XYZ file of C-alpha atoms in Angstrom:
557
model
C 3.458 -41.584 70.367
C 1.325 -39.355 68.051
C -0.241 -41.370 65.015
C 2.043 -39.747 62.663
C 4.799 -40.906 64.635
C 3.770 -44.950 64.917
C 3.214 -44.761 61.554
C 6.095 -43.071 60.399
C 7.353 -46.755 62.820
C 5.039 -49.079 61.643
C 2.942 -47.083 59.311
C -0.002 -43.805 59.462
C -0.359 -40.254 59.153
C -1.162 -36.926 60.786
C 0.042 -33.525 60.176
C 0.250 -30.011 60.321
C -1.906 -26.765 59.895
C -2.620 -24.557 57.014
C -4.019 -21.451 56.543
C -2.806 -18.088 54.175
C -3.659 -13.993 54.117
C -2.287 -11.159 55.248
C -0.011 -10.994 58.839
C 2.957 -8.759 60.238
C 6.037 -9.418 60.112
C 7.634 -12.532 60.343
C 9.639 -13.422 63.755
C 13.702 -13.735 62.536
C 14.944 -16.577 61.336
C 11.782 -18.816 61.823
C 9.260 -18.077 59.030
C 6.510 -17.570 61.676
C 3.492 -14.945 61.618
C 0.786 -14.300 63.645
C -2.365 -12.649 63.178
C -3.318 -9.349 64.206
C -6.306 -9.056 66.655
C -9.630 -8.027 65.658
C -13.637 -8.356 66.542
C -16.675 -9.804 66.305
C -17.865 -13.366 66.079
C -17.394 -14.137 62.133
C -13.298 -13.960 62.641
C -13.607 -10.444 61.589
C -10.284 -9.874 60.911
C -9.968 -12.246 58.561
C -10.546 -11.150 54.664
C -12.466 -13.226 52.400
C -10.998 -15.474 49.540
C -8.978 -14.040 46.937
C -11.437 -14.533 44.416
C -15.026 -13.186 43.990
C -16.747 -16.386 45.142
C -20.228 -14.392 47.189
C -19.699 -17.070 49.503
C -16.571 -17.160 50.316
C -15.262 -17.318 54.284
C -19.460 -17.666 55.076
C -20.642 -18.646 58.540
C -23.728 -20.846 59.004
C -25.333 -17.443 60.045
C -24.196 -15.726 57.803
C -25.809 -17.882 55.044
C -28.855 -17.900 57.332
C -29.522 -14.634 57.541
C -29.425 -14.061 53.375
C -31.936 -17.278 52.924
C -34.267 -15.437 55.666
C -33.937 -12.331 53.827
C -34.458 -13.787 50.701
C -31.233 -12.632 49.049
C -30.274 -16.061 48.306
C -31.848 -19.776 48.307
C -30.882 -23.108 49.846
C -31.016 -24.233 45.867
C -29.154 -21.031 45.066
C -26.451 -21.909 48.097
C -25.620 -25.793 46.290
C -25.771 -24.211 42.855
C -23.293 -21.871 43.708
C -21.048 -24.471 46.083
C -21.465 -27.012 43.139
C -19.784 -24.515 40.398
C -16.884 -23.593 42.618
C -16.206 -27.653 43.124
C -15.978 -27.332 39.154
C -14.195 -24.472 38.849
C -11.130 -25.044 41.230
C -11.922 -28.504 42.151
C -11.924 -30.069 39.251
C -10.463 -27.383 36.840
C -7.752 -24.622 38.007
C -5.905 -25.350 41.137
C -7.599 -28.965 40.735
C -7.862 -29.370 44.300
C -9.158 -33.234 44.270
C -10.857 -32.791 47.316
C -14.444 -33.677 46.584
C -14.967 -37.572 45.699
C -18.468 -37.265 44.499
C -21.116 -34.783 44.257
C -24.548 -35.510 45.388
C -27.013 -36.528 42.130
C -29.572 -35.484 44.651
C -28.124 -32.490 46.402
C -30.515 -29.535 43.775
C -33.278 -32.024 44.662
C -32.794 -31.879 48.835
C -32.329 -27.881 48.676
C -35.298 -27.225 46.531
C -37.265 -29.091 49.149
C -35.613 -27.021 51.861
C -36.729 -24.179 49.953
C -40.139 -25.256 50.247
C -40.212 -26.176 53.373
C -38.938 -22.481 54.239
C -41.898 -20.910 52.046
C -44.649 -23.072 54.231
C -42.930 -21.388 57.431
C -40.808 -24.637 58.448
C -37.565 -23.895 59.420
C -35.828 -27.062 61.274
C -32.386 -25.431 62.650
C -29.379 -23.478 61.942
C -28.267 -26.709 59.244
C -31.804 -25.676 57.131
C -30.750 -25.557 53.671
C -27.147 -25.478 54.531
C -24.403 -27.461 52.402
C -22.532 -30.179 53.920
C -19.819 -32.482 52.779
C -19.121 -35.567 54.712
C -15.903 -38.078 53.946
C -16.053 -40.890 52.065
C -16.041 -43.368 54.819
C -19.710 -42.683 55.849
C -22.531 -44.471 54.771
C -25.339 -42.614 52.250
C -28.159 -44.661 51.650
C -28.457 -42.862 48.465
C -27.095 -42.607 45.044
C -23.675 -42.051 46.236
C -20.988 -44.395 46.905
C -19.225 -45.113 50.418
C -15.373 -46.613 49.432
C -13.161 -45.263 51.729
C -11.579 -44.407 48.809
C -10.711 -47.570 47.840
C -11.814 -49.214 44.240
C -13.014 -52.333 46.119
C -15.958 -50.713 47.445
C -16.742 -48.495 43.959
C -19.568 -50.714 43.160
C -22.870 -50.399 44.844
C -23.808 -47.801 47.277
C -24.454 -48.290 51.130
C -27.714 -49.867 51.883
C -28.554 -47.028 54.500
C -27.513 -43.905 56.484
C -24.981 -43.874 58.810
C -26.795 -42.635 61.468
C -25.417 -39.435 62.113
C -26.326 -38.712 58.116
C -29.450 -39.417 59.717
C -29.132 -36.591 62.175
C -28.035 -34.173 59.611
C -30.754 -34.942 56.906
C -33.362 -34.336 59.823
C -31.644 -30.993 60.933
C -32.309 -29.467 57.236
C -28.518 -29.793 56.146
C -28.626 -30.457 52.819
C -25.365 -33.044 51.493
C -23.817 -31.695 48.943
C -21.015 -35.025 48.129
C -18.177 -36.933 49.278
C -14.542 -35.909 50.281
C -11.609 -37.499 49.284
C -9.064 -39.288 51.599
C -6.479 -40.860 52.512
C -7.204 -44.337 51.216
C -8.702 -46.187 54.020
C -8.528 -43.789 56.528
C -4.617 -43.633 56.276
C -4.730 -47.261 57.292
C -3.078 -49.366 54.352
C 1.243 -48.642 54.232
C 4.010 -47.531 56.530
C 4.530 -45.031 53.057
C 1.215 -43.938 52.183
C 0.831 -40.256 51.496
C -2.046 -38.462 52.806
C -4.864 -37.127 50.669
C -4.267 -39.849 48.203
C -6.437 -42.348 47.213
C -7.239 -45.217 44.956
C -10.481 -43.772 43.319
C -9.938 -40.090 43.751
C -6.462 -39.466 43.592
C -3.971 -36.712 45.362
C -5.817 -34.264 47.134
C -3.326 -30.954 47.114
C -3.141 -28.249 49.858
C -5.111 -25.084 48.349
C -2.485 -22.658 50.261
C 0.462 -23.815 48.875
C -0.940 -26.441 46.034
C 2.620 -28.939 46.012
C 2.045 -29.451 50.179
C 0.377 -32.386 51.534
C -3.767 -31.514 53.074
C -2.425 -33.640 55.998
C -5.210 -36.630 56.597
C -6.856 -38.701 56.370
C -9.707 -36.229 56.356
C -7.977 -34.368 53.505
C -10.827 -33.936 51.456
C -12.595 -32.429 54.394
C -10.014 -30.300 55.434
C -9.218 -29.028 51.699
C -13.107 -28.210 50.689
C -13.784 -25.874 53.867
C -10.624 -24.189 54.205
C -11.433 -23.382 49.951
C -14.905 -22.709 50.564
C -16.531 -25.525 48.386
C -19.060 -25.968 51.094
C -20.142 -24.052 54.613
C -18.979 -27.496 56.682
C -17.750 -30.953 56.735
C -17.367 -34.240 58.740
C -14.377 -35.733 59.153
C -13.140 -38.967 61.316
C -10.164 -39.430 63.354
C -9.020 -42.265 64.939
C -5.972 -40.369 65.931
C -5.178 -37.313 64.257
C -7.284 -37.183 61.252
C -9.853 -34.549 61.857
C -6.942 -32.280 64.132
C -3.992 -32.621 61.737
C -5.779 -31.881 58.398
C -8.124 -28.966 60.194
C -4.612 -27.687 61.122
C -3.142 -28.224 58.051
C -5.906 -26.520 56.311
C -6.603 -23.238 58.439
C -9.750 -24.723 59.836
C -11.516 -25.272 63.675
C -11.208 -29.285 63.949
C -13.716 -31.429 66.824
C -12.840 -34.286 67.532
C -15.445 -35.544 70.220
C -15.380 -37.767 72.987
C -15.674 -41.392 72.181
C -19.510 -42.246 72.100
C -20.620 -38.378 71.429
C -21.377 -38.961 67.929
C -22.333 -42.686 66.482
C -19.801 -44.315 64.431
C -22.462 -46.710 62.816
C -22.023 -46.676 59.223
C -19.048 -45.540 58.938
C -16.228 -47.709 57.350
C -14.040 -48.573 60.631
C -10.187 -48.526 61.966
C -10.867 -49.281 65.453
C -14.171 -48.717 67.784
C -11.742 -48.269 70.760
C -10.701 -44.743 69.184
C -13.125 -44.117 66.065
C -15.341 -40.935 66.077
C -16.793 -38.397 63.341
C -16.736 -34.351 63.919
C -16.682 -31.156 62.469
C -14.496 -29.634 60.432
C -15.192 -26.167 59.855
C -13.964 -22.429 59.374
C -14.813 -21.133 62.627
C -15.331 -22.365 66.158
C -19.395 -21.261 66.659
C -20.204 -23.413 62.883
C -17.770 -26.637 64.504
C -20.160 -26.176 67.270
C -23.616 -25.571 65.461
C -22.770 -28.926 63.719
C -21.643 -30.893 66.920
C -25.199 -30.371 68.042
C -26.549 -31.762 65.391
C -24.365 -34.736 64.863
C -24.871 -35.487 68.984
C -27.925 -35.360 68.481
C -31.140 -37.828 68.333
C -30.425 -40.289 71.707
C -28.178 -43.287 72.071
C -27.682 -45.618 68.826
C -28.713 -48.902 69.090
C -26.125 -50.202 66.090
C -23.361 -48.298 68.579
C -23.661 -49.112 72.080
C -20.652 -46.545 73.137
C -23.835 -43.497 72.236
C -25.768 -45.070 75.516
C -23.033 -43.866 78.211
C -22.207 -40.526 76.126
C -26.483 -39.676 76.755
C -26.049 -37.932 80.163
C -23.446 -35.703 79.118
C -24.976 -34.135 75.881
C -25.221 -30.908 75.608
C -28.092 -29.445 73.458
C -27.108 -26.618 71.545
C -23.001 -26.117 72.191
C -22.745 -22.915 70.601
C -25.626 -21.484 73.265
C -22.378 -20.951 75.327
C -20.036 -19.460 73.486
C -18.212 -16.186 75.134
C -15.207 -14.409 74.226
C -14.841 -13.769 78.126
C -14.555 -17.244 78.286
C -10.578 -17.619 79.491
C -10.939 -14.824 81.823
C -9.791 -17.106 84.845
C -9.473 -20.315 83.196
C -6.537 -22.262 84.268
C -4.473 -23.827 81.228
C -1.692 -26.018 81.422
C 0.928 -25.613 78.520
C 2.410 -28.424 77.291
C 5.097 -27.353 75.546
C 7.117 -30.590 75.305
C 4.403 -31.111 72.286
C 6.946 -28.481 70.487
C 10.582 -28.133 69.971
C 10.256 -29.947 66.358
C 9.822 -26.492 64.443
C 11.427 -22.373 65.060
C 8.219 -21.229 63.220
C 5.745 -23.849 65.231
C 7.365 -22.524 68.460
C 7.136 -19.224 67.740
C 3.167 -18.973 66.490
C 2.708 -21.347 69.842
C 4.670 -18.691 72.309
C 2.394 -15.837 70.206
C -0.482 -17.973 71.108
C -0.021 -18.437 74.862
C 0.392 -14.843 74.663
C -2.735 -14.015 73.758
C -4.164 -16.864 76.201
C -2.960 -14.890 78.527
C -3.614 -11.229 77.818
C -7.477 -13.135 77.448
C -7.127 -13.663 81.112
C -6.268 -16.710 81.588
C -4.164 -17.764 84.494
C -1.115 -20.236 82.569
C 0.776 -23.195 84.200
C 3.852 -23.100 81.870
C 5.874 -26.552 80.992
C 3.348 -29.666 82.117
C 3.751 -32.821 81.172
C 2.087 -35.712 80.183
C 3.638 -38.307 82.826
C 2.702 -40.788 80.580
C 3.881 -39.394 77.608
C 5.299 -42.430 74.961
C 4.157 -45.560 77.143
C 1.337 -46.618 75.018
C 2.853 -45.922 71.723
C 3.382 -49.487 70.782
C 0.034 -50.489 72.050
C -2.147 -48.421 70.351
C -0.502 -49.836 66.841
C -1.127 -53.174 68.116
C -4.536 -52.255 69.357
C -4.992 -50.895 65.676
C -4.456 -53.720 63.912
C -6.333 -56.153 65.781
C -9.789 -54.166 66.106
C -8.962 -53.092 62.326
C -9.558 -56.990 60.929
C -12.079 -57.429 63.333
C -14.496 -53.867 62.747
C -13.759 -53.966 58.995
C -15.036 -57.589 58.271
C -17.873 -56.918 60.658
C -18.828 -53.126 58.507
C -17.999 -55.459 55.017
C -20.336 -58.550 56.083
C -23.084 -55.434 57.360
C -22.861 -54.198 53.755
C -23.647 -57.255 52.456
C -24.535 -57.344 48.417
C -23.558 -53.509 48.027
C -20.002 -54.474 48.604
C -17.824 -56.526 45.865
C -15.567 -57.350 48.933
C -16.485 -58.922 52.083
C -13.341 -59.185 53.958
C -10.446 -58.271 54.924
C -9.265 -60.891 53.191
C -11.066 -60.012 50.069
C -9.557 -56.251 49.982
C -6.132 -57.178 49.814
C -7.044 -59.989 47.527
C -8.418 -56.925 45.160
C -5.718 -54.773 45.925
C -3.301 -57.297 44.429
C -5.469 -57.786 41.169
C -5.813 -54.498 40.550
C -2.023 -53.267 41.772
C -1.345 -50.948 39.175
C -4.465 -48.732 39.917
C -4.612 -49.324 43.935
C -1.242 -49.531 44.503
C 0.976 -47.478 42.003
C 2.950 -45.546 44.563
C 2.408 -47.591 47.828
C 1.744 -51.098 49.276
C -0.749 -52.210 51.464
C 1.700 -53.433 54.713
C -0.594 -52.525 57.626
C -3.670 -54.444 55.586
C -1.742 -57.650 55.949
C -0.434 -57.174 59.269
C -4.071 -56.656 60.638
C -4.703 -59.957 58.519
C -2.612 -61.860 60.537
C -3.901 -60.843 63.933
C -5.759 -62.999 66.499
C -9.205 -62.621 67.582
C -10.478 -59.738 69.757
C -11.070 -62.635 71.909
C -7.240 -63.081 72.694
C -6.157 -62.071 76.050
C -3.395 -60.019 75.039
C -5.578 -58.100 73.034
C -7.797 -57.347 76.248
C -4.778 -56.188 77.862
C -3.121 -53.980 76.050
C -6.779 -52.236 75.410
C -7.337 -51.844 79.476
C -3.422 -50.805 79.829
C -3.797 -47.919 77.407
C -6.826 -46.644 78.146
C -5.396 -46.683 81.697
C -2.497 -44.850 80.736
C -3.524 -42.151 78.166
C -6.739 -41.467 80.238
C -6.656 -41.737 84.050
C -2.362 -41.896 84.155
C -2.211 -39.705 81.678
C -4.854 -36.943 80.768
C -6.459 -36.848 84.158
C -3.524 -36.795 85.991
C -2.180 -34.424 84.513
C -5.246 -32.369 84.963
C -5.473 -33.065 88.758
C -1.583 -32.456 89.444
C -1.992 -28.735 88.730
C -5.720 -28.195 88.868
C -5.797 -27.379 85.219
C -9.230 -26.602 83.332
C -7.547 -27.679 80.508
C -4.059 -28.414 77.755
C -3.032 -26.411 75.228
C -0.101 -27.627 72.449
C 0.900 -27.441 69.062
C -1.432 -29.511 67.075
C 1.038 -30.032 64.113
C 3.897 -28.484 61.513
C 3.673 -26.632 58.557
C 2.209 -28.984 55.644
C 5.533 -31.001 54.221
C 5.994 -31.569 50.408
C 3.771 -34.354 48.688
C 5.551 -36.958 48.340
C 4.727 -40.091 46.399
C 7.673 -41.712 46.041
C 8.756 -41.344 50.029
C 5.493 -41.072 51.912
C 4.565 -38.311 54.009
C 7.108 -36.091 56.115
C 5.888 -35.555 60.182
C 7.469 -33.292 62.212
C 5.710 -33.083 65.754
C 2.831 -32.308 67.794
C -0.073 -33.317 69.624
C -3.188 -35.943 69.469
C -2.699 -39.546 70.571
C -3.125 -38.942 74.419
C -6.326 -37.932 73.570
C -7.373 -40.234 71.128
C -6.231 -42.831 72.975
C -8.145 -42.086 75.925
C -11.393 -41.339 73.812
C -11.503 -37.675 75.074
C -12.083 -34.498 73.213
C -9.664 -32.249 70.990
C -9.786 -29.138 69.408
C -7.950 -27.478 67.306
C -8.034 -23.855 65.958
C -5.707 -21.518 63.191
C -3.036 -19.851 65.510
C -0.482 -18.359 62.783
C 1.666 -19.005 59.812
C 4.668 -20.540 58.687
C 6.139 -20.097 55.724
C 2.822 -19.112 54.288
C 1.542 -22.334 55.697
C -0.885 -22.244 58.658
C -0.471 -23.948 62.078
C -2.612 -24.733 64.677
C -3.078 -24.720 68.698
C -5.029 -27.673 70.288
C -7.312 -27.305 73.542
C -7.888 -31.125 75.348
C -9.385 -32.029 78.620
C -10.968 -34.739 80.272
C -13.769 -36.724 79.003
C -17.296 -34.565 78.103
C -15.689 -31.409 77.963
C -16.212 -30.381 74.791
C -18.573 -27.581 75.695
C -15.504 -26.031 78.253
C -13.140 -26.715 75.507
C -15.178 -25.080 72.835
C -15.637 -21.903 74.486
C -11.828 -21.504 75.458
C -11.229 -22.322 71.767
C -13.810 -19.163 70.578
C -12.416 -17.165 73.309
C -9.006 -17.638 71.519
C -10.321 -17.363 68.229
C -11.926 -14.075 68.679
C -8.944 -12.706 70.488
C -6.039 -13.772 67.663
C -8.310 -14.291 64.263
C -5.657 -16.306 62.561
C -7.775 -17.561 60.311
C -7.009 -16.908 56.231
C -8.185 -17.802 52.898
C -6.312 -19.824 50.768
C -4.600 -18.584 47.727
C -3.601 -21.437 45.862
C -0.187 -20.451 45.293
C 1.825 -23.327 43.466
C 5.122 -23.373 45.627
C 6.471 -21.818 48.776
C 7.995 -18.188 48.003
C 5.152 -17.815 45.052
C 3.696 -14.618 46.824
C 6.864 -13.368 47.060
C 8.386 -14.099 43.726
C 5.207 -12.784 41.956
C-alpha cells in the first residue's frame, strides 16, 4: 500500500499535486485541465508568478546567465530570495514554509561573488540559493529539529554530507524548510506541513489545502519561488507527493545515490534526499551535485550506488527522448479521482503523440503484499536509526533517545502535541532489536516483492523502459482536528524497493495541480529523467501559484 494509505491504517502521509495559471477548458463534470503545449527548455509556456518578484519561475540558467552578465549578484540573488520569504512567508499569504533562514547565507554569496570576480566559477550551483529540510544536518548556526522542539537547542555538530557536496558546488544555503514533524512519522492523525516549532505550512495555490509532506516546506518554497531549489527526503512519498502537490519536478533517487548521513532518520532500508525543483533540467543539475563526491564512509549503501553514477544528468536531456520508448501505464494507480483520471488520460496522450510506443493497463503483480510489512519494517529501523542519529549528535541534542523524545513530547504536550498524539513514536518504542529474526524477514520479503516480484517483473513481462501513474490527488483541506485526507496514487513499490521516482506537473484540478510519475528499475534515473523532460517540454503544465484563499476564489473574484 502507498504510505498515505498505511498510515491512513496505522498512521503517515503522502499526497497530491499542486500547481495554478492559465489552461483550457475544463473536461465535464471532473474539474480537470490540462496545459496547452508550448517550447523551449525553461517550460515556456508557463507565465511567471502573479506578482512582480524579477525572479520569479527562474531556472538555474536562467539565474546563471544574469550573474555572468553582471545584471545581478549571487548577494543580490539571497537578498532578493530573503525579502520574498518576508514578504509572503512570513507576512501576506504567510506561507510557513521556511523554518529558518541562514545567519550566514549574505556572508556565503558575497564570497561567491568574489570568487566569480577572481575568474572561479565551480558549477551551475555557483552562487545559487538553496533550501534544504529541516531534517539535515548544518554544521552551522542553524538548527537541525525535524521540526520537533526537542531538538531546538544546539545545532548539528557537522554537515550532512551531501550539505557537503552542495557547499563545494558553489550553492549557497539560504535556510531550513518546514515539515511535517518528524518526517510525518509521529500519529495515525498528523497533518502534513505541520510542525511543533514551525507550525502549519499552507498550500500557496489554494492557501486552506494541505502542501502534502512531509517535505512541505520544500515543496511550498519552490513552487512560490522563495528560492531557485530545494532538498527534500522521502522515505515513501515525501519528496513525490508534496512536489505533486505543489506544481513542482520531484527526484526521488535510488537508495544509496545520495548519502543519508546526517540526516535525522525513519528507516535506512527506504531513506534518501533529492531534488525538489520547478523544472526537470534544475531537479537534474542538483542530482549531480548531491551524487556527487564518491561513496560515504558514515553510509555504506553510497559504496554499491559508485558504479552507476552518472556525472552531469542533465548532459542528456532531449525532448526526442520518448520517441520509441516503451511505457507501461499503470492505470490501476487511478480510479480514486474524475479530475486525476482525466489530466492522467491527457497525459498518456501526449506520451504518445511524443512517440512513445504505450502498453495500456499493467499491473504491479505484487501490488498490496508488502503493505503491512513496510509499517512494521518502519517502526523497527525507526527506534533503531533515530537513537543511533540522537547518540551521533551527542551534546547538541537535549534528547538522546527515543525514549527521551516522547518523554519531552509529554512535558511539553500543549506545544508538541496540541492537535495530535505521538502513536507511531511509541509503537516504534516497543519494538525488538534489528537483531530479531522477524525483523530480517520481513526486510528480505519486501524487498523481494516490491523490487524483483514486483518492479522488475513487471518491467520484464512487457519489455517496458519504464511506468507511468498518477502520483497523487488534488491537495485535500487542512485539517487539524481529523488529520490529513488521501485519496490515491502511486509511490511505495518504489520506495520499497529503493528504486527511483519522478514526478512532474501534468494538469489541474479544481485549480489544484496534479502530477504524473515515471519509475523503473534500479539506476535509472538518467532514462527516467529524460522521459520526464521529454514530457515536460511537450505538455508545460507547470503554473505559478496565486495564493488564492479557497477553492472557487478565481472565480468568485
Amino acid at each position: 500500500m502507498d504510505r498515505r494509505h498505511f498510515l491512513g491504517a496505522a498512521g503517515a502521509t503522502v499526497a497530491g499535486l499542486a500547481a495554478y495559471g492559465p489552461a483550457p477548458a475544463a473536461a465535464a463534470g471532473t474539474g480537470a485541465t490540462t496545459a496547452p503545449a508550448a517550447g523551449p527548455d525553461r517550460v515556456p509556456g508557463a507565465p511567471r508568478s502573479a506578482d512582480d518578484f524579477p525572479f520569479a519561475e527562474a531556472t538555474i540558467a536562467e539565474l546563471q546567465d544574469a550573474m555572468a552578465a553582471g545584471r545581478t549578484s549571487a548577494r543580490g540573488l539571497a537578498e532578493a530570495y530573503l525579502g520574498r520569504i518576508a514578504a509572503i512567508d512570513r507576512a501576506g499569504p504567510t506561507l510557513r514554509s521556511v523554518i529558518e533562514e541562514n545567519p550566514d547565507a549574505l556572508a556565503i554569496a558575497a564570497e561567491r561573488d568574489a570568487e566569480r570576480r577572481a575568474g572561479r566559477v565551480r558549477g551551475p550551483l555557483h552562487g545559487i540559493p538553496v533550501l534544504l529540510k529541516d531534517n539535515v544536518d548544518t554544521g552551522d548556526r542553524m538548527l537541525t529539529t525535524a521540526g520537533s522542539l526537542a531538538l531546538a537547542g544546539r545545532p548539528a555538530p557537522r554537515d550532512a554530507f551531501l550539505v557537503e557536496r552542495l557547499r563545494e558546488a558553489g550553492a549557497v544555503l539560504l535556510g531550513k524548510t518546514n515539515l511535517s514533524e518528524w518526517a510525518n512519522f509521529r500519529s495515525t492523525r498528523s497533518s502534513s506541513g505541520w510542525s511543533g516549532r514551525g507550525g502549519q505550512t499552507r498550500n500557496p495555490y489554494v492557501l486552506d489545502r494541505s502542501p502534502c509532506g512531509s517535505s512541505s516546506g520544500s515543496g511550498v518554497a519552490i513552487a512560490a519561488n522563495l528560492a531557485a531549489v530545494a532538498v527534500g527526503t522521502e522515505t515513501d512519498g515525501s519528496i513525490v507527493c508534496p512536489s505533486s502537490a505543489n506544481g513542482l519536478v520531484g527526484v526521488k533517487p535510488t537508495l544509496g545515490l545520495v548519502s543519508r548521513s546526517g540526516i535525522v532518520p525513519i528507516a535506512h532500508s527506504q531513506d534518501t534526499a533529492g531534488p525538489m525543483t520547478r523544472t526537470v533540467r534544475d531537479a537534474a543539475v542538483l542530482l549531480s551535485v548531491l551524487a556527487s563526491g564518491g561513496a560515504d564512509p558514515r553510509d555504506g549503501a553510497t559504496r554499491a550506488a559508485q558504479r552507476h553514477v552518472v556525472a552531469d544528468y542533465a548532459a542528456g536531456l532531449d525532448a526526442g527522448a520518448l520517441r520509441g520508448a516503451r511505457i507501461g501505464v499503470a492505470r490501476e494507480f487511478g480510479g480514486f479521482h474524475p479530475g486525476v483520471d482525466a489530466v492522467f488520460d491527457a497525459a498518456v496522450r501526449a506520451l504518445r503523440d511524443a512517440g512513445a510506443v504505450l502498453v495500456d493497463d499493467v499491473k504491479l503483480p505484487t501490488r498490496g503484499k508488502f503493505d503491512a510489512g513496510e509499517f512494521e519494517l518502519l517502526l523497527w529501523e525507526f527506534k533503531a536509526d533515530l537513537n543511533a542519529y540522537l547518540a551521533a549528535r551527542g551534546e547538541t541534542a537535549a534528547v538522546r533517545s527515543l525514549a527521551a523524545v516522547i518523554a519531552f513530547n509529554e512535558r511539553e504536550r500543549a506545544r508538541e502535541m496540541p492537535y495530535f498524539g505521538q502513536e507511531l513514536l511509541e509503537r516504534a518504542q516497543k519494538k525488538t532489536s534489528l537483531a530479531d529474526p522477524a525483523y530480517r524477514r520481513t526486510l528480505a520479503r519486501n524487498r523481494r516483492q516490491a523490487g524483483a516480484e514486483g518492479i522488475d517483473a513487471m518491467l520484464a513481462r512487457h519489455r517496458l523502459d519504464a511506468v507511468v501513474a498518477p502520483t497523487g490527488g488534488p491537495a485535500w483541506t487542512i485539517d487539524l482536528v481529523n488529520g490529513d485526507h488521501f485519496g490515491g496514487g502511486f509511490s511505495s513499490a518504489s520506495a520499497v524497493a529503493g528504486y527511483p521516482h519522478v514526478t512532474v506537473p501534468a494538469g489541474l484540478v479544481h485549480e489544484l495541480p496534479v502530477g504524473v510519475s515515471f519509475f523503473a528499475g534500479a539506476w535509472t534515473e538518467r532514462r527516467l529523467l529524460r522521459y520526464a523532460y521529454a514530457f515536460e517540454q511537450a505538455t508545460t503544465a507547470r503554473r505559478a501559484p496565486r495564493f488564492l484563499p479557497t477553492v472557487g476564489a478565481a472565480a468568485d473574484a
